[in-house]
Coordinates of C-alpha atoms in Angstrom, one line a residue:
X953 CA 95.5 86.7 69.0
X954 CA 92.1 88.4 69.1
X955 CA 92.3 92.1 69.9
X956 CA 90.7 91.9 73.3
X957 CA 93.0 89.2 74.4
X958 CA 96.0 91.1 73.0
X959 CA 95.1 94.1 75.1
X960 CA 94.8 91.9 78.1
X961 CA 98.4 90.8 77.5
X962 CA 99.8 94.3 76.9
X963 CA 102.0 94.1 80.0
X964 CA 104.1 91.6 78.0
X965 CA 105.6 94.5 76.1
X966 CA 106.6 96.1 79.4
X967 CA 108.3 92.8 80.5
X968 CA 110.4 92.7 77.3
X969 CA 111.4 96.4 77.7
X970 CA 112.3 95.9 81.4
X971 CA 114.4 92.8 80.5
X972 CA 116.3 94.7 77.8
X973 CA 116.9 97.6 80.2
X974 CA 118.3 95.3 82.8
X975 CA 120.7 93.7 80.3
X976 CA 121.9 97.1 79.2
X977 CA 122.6 98.1 82.8
X978 CA 124.5 95.0 83.9
X979 CA 126.4 93.7 80.9
X980 CA 129.6 94.7 79.2
X981 CA 128.8 92.7 76.0
X982 CA 128.6 94.4 72.6
X983 CA 125.4 96.1 71.7
X984 CA 124.4 93.5 69.2
X985 CA 124.4 90.8 71.9
X986 CA 122.1 92.9 74.1
X987 CA 119.6 93.4 71.3
X988 CA 119.4 89.7 70.4
X989 CA 119.2 88.3 74.0
X990 CA 115.4 88.3 74.1
X991 CA 115.2 86.9 70.6
X992 CA 116.8 83.7 71.7
X993 CA 114.0 82.9 74.1
X994 CA 111.8 80.2 72.5
X995 CA 108.2 81.3 72.1
X996 CA 105.2 79.7 70.7
X997 CA 104.3 80.9 67.2
X998 CA 102.0 79.8 64.4
X999 CA 104.4 77.2 63.1
X1000 CA 103.2 73.7 64.0
X1001 CA 104.7 72.3 67.2
X1002 CA 104.5 68.8 68.5
X1003 CA 101.2 66.9 68.4
X1004 CA 99.1 67.7 71.5
X1005 CA 95.8 66.7 72.9
X1006 CA 94.2 69.5 74.9
X1007 CA 91.3 68.5 77.2
X1008 CA 88.7 71.2 77.7
X1009 CA 86.0 71.1 80.4
X1010 CA 83.5 73.9 81.1
X1011 CA 80.0 74.4 82.4
X1012 CA 76.9 73.7 80.3
X1013 CA 76.7 76.3 77.5
X1014 CA 73.2 77.5 78.6
X1015 CA 74.2 81.2 78.4
X1016 CA 75.4 83.3 75.5
X1017 CA 78.8 84.0 77.1
X1018 CA 79.4 80.4 78.0
X1019 CA 78.5 79.3 74.5
X1020 CA 81.0 81.9 73.2
X1021 CA 83.6 80.4 75.5
X1022 CA 83.2 77.0 73.8
X1023 CA 83.2 78.4 70.3
X1024 CA 86.3 80.5 71.0
X1025 CA 88.1 77.4 72.3
X1026 CA 87.1 75.3 69.3
X1027 CA 87.9 77.9 66.7
X1028 CA 91.3 78.6 68.3
X1029 CA 92.2 74.9 68.4
X1030 CA 91.3 74.5 64.7
X1031 CA 93.9 77.1 63.9
X1032 CA 96.7 74.7 64.8
X1033 CA 97.1 71.5 62.8
X1034 CA 98.9 69.7 65.5
X1035 CA 96.2 70.3 68.2
X1036 CA 93.5 67.8 69.0
X1037 CA 90.8 69.3 71.3
X1038 CA 89.0 66.8 73.5
X1039 CA 86.0 68.9 74.7
X1040 CA 83.4 67.7 77.2
X1041 CA 79.7 68.3 76.9
X1042 CA 79.8 70.6 79.9
X1043 CA 77.7 70.5 83.0
X1044 CA 76.4 72.8 85.8
X1045 CA 76.3 69.7 88.0
X1046 CA 79.5 69.7 90.0
X1047 CA 79.7 66.0 90.4
X1048 CA 79.2 65.5 86.7
X1049 CA 81.9 68.0 85.7
X1050 CA 84.3 66.4 88.1
X1051 CA 83.6 63.1 86.4
X1052 CA 84.2 64.7 83.0
X1053 CA 87.6 66.1 84.1
X1054 CA 88.5 62.7 85.6
X1055 CA 87.8 61.1 82.3
X1056 CA 90.1 63.5 80.6
X1057 CA 92.8 62.7 83.2
X1058 CA 92.4 59.0 82.6
X1059 CA 92.8 59.6 78.8
X1060 CA 96.1 61.2 79.7
X1061 CA 95.6 64.4 77.7
X1062 CA 98.7 66.6 77.4
X1063 CA 97.2 69.7 78.9
X1064 CA 93.8 70.5 80.6
X1065 CA 91.8 73.7 80.3
X1066 CA 89.1 73.9 82.9
X1067 CA 86.4 76.5 83.4
X1068 CA 84.8 75.1 86.6
X1069 CA 81.1 75.5 87.3
X1070 CA 82.4 76.2 90.9
X1071 CA 86.1 77.0 91.4
X1072 CA 86.2 75.9 95.0
X1073 CA 84.3 72.6 94.4
X1074 CA 86.6 71.6 91.5
X1075 CA 89.9 72.4 93.2
X1076 CA 90.5 68.8 94.2
X1077 CA 90.2 67.5 90.7
X1078 CA 92.5 70.2 89.5
X1079 CA 95.0 69.1 92.1
X1080 CA 94.5 65.5 90.9
X1081 CA 95.4 66.4 87.3
X1082 CA 98.5 68.4 88.4
X1083 CA 99.7 65.5 90.5
X1084 CA 99.2 63.2 87.6
X1085 CA 101.6 65.3 85.6
X1086 CA 98.9 67.0 83.5
X1087 CA 99.3 70.8 83.6
X1088 CA 96.1 72.7 84.1
X1089 CA 95.1 76.1 82.7
X1090 CA 92.4 77.4 85.0
X1091 CA 89.9 79.5 83.0
X1092 CA 87.9 82.3 84.6
X1093 CA 86.4 80.9 87.8
X1094 CA 89.5 80.4 89.9
X1095 CA 90.4 77.3 92.0
X1096 CA 90.8 77.9 95.8
X1097 CA 94.3 76.5 95.8
X1098 CA 97.0 77.8 93.4
X1099 CA 98.6 74.4 93.3
X1100 CA 95.6 73.1 91.4
X1101 CA 96.7 74.9 88.2
X1102 CA 99.8 75.9 86.3
X1103 CA 98.4 79.1 84.9
X1104 CA 95.2 81.1 85.4
X1105 CA 93.5 83.3 82.8
X1106 CA 90.3 85.2 83.3
X1107 CA 88.4 88.4 83.4
X1108 CA 88.6 91.1 86.0
X1109 CA 85.3 91.0 87.9
X1110 CA 86.2 93.7 90.4
X1111 CA 87.6 95.8 87.5
X1112 CA 84.4 95.3 85.6
X1113 CA 82.5 96.9 88.4
X1114 CA 85.0 99.7 88.7
X1115 CA 84.8 100.4 85.0
X1116 CA 81.0 100.5 85.1
X1117 CA 81.0 102.7 88.2
X1118 CA 83.5 105.2 86.8
X1119 CA 81.7 105.4 83.5
X1120 CA 78.4 106.2 85.2
X1121 CA 80.1 108.5 87.6
X1122 CA 81.6 110.6 84.9
X1123 CA 78.2 110.8 83.1
X1124 CA 76.5 112.0 86.3
X1125 CA 79.2 114.0 88.0
X1126 CA 77.4 117.3 87.3
X1127 CA 74.1 116.1 88.7
X1128 CA 73.2 116.8 92.3
X1129 CA 71.7 113.9 94.3
X1130 CA 72.0 111.4 91.5
X1131 CA 70.6 108.0 92.0
X1132 CA 71.7 104.6 90.5
X1133 CA 70.4 101.1 90.7
X1134 CA 72.1 97.8 90.1
X1135 CA 70.9 94.6 88.5
X1136 CA 73.4 91.9 89.6
X1137 CA 73.9 88.3 88.5
X1138 CA 74.0 85.2 90.7
X1139 CA 74.6 86.4 94.3
X1140 CA 76.1 83.1 95.5
X1141 CA 78.9 83.4 93.0
X1142 CA 82.1 85.2 94.1
X1143 CA 82.3 86.9 90.7
X1144 CA 79.0 88.7 91.3
X1145 CA 80.2 89.8 94.7
X1146 CA 83.4 91.1 93.2
X1147 CA 81.5 93.0 90.5
X1148 CA 79.3 94.7 93.0
X1149 CA 82.2 95.6 95.3
X1150 CA 84.1 97.2 92.4
X1151 CA 81.0 99.1 91.4
X1152 CA 80.4 100.4 95.0
X1153 CA 84.1 101.3 95.4
X1154 CA 84.1 103.3 92.1
X1155 CA 80.9 105.2 93.2
X1156 CA 82.8 106.4 96.3
X1157 CA 84.7 108.7 94.0
X1158 CA 81.5 110.5 93.2
X1159 CA 79.9 111.9 96.4
X1160 CA 76.9 113.2 94.5
X1161 CA 75.8 109.7 93.6
X1162 CA 73.9 107.2 95.8
X1163 CA 73.0 103.6 95.0
X1164 CA 69.3 103.3 96.0
X1165 CA 68.4 99.7 95.0
X1166 CA 69.9 96.4 93.9
X1167 CA 68.4 93.1 92.7
X1168 CA 70.1 89.8 91.6
X1169 CA 68.8 88.5 88.3
X1170 CA 70.6 85.1 88.0
X1171 CA 72.0 85.7 84.5
X1172 CA 68.8 84.7 82.6
X1173 CA 66.6 86.7 80.3
X1174 CA 63.4 85.7 82.2
X1175 CA 64.8 86.7 85.6
X1176 CA 66.3 89.9 84.1
X1177 CA 62.9 90.9 82.9
X1178 CA 61.1 90.0 86.2
X1179 CA 63.7 91.7 88.5
X1180 CA 63.9 94.8 86.4
X1181 CA 60.1 95.1 86.5
X1182 CA 60.3 95.0 90.3
X1183 CA 63.0 97.7 90.3
X1184 CA 61.1 100.0 88.0
X1185 CA 58.0 99.6 90.1
X1186 CA 59.9 100.4 93.3
X1187 CA 61.9 103.3 92.0
X1188 CA 59.8 106.0 90.4
X1189 CA 62.9 107.9 89.3
X1190 CA 66.7 107.3 89.0
X1191 CA 69.5 108.3 86.8
X1192 CA 71.5 105.2 85.8
X1193 CA 71.4 101.4 85.9
X1194 CA 74.3 99.0 85.8
X1195 CA 73.3 95.5 84.6
X1196 CA 76.0 92.9 85.2
X1197 CA 75.2 90.7 82.2
X1198 CA 74.0 91.4 78.7
X1199 CA 72.0 88.2 78.5
X1200 CA 69.8 89.1 81.4
X1201 CA 69.9 92.6 80.0
X1202 CA 67.7 91.4 77.1
X1203 CA 65.0 90.8 79.6
X1204 CA 65.7 94.0 81.5
X1205 CA 65.3 96.1 78.3
X1206 CA 62.0 94.4 77.6
X1207 CA 60.8 95.4 81.1
X1208 CA 62.0 99.0 80.6
X1209 CA 60.3 99.3 77.2
X1210 CA 57.1 97.8 78.5
X1211 CA 57.2 100.4 81.3
X1212 CA 57.8 103.2 78.9
X1213 CA 60.8 104.4 80.8
X1214 CA 63.4 106.6 79.1
X1215 CA 64.6 108.7 82.0
X1216 CA 67.9 107.1 82.8
X1217 CA 71.0 105.6 81.1
X1218 CA 71.9 101.9 81.2
X1219 CA 75.3 100.2 81.2
X1220 CA 75.5 96.5 80.4
X1221 CA 78.1 93.8 81.1
X1222 CA 80.1 91.2 79.2
X1223 CA 79.9 92.4 75.6
X1224 CA 77.1 90.6 73.8
X1225 CA 76.5 91.5 70.1
X1226 CA 72.9 92.4 70.8
X1227 CA 74.1 95.0 73.4
X1228 CA 76.6 96.4 71.0
X1229 CA 74.0 96.6 68.2
X1230 CA 71.7 98.5 70.5
X1231 CA 74.5 100.9 71.5
X1232 CA 75.4 101.5 67.9
X1233 CA 71.7 102.1 67.0
X1234 CA 71.4 104.5 70.0
X1235 CA 67.7 104.0 70.2
X1236 CA 67.3 102.8 73.8
X1237 CA 68.5 103.6 77.3
X1238 CA 71.4 101.2 76.8
X1239 CA 74.4 103.4 76.2
X1240 CA 77.4 101.2 77.1
X1241 CA 78.6 97.8 78.1
X1242 CA 81.6 96.7 80.1
X1243 CA 83.6 93.8 78.5
X1244 CA 84.2 90.4 80.0
X1245 CA 85.8 88.9 76.9
X1246 CA 85.0 85.3 76.0
X1247 CA 88.2 85.4 73.9
X1248 CA 89.9 84.4 77.1
X1249 CA 89.1 80.8 76.0
X1250 CA 91.0 81.2 72.8
X1251 CA 93.9 82.6 74.8
X1252 CA 93.7 79.7 77.1
X1253 CA 94.2 77.4 74.2
X1254 CA 97.3 79.5 73.2
X1255 CA 98.6 79.2 76.7
X1256 CA 98.0 75.4 76.8
X1257 CA 99.7 75.0 73.4
X1258 CA 102.8 77.0 74.6
X1259 CA 102.9 75.0 77.8
X1260 CA 102.6 71.7 76.0
X1261 CA 105.5 72.7 73.8
X1262 CA 107.6 74.0 76.7
X1263 CA 107.7 77.5 75.2
X1264 CA 107.0 81.0 76.4
X1265 CA 104.7 83.7 74.9
X1266 CA 105.8 85.8 71.9
X1267 CA 106.3 89.4 73.1
X1268 CA 107.5 88.3 76.6
X1269 CA 111.1 87.7 77.6
X1270 CA 110.4 84.9 80.0
X1271 CA 111.1 81.2 79.1
X1272 CA 107.8 80.2 80.7
X1273 CA 104.2 81.2 80.3
X1274 CA 103.0 83.5 83.1
X1275 CA 101.3 82.1 86.2
X1276 CA 98.3 84.5 85.8
X1277 CA 96.8 86.6 83.1
X1278 CA 93.9 89.0 83.9
X1279 CA 92.1 90.7 81.0
X1280 CA 91.0 94.3 81.1
X1281 CA 87.4 95.3 81.3
X1282 CA 87.1 98.0 78.7
X1283 CA 83.9 100.1 78.3
X1284 CA 82.2 100.1 74.9
X1285 CA 80.0 103.0 74.0
X1286 CA 78.9 104.7 70.8
X1287 CA 82.4 106.3 70.4
X1288 CA 84.2 102.9 70.1
X1289 CA 81.5 100.3 69.4
X1290 CA 82.7 99.8 65.8
X1291 CA 86.1 98.7 67.0
X1292 CA 84.7 96.2 69.4
X1293 CA 81.6 94.9 67.5
X1294 CA 83.5 92.0 65.8
X1295 CA 84.2 90.6 69.3
X1296 CA 80.5 90.6 70.3
X1297 CA 79.0 87.2 71.0
X1298 CA 75.5 85.9 70.3

């Protein structure tokens, strides 16, 4: 399992330890039996299981992170000789994506992995799959009804904002009347709202800091550049910027460079390779990025494979895969960029 996904599943170790402790406290069996109890739980491993067809439906890969999601899923499926991945073209049109999922249902795939363009809008087709006996792994953008999926795996949008806010807060905690600005993503998406809330909540821990401006940049390079130019024009001085997304951050950095501004620090979001390269080079205002790992798609394939084989996850004591897995939003800066650079996406 890729490093970022492994870290997101670290609580599995705690589950095994807790299970072992409970056995030790409630059983009179010999010590050898206690030690081997968890080992008897069947877990998915690298050995080929039964042949499975996993259907994968996501939005159109018109963004670096979404393209990385598709690539992670494809690469992970290729690792397993018994897995056939039936992947759709992807669409940002809700009706089109629903149609693509319904096609996979009609094909009677064994397991479905769905990253919905809109979680609420695709809830009904998730329910349709589950009622047809096809278990669903809901990836990233969550359905509005938990009955529409067997398991959820995704990033922590609120935690992403918290990580960004705390990183900036620690960098500015010795500065009186510090000012920060925010370059958000698509405001209509709940994930953007969660990121902003996490950021605002974290900043409450630092009474010397005030957020003085915010713009939504829609996750595109062009909008990132345009909205950042507006912010720079409106704010003659500030101390830090949090940009929700490294793709739109490419445009934001262009605007910053064109304006000749170097009087603040910038924190990005998601973990693009271009951002990590800039952090490593340390030749711009960009000093850190908060991860939102696309490796979650590879882990979704692992969960789907385990589910299709009726097995649990190695490192966890339970017979079944968990109902929910939320990945951690680590901060990458110059101090640890070499460790995370291999996970950066183009």
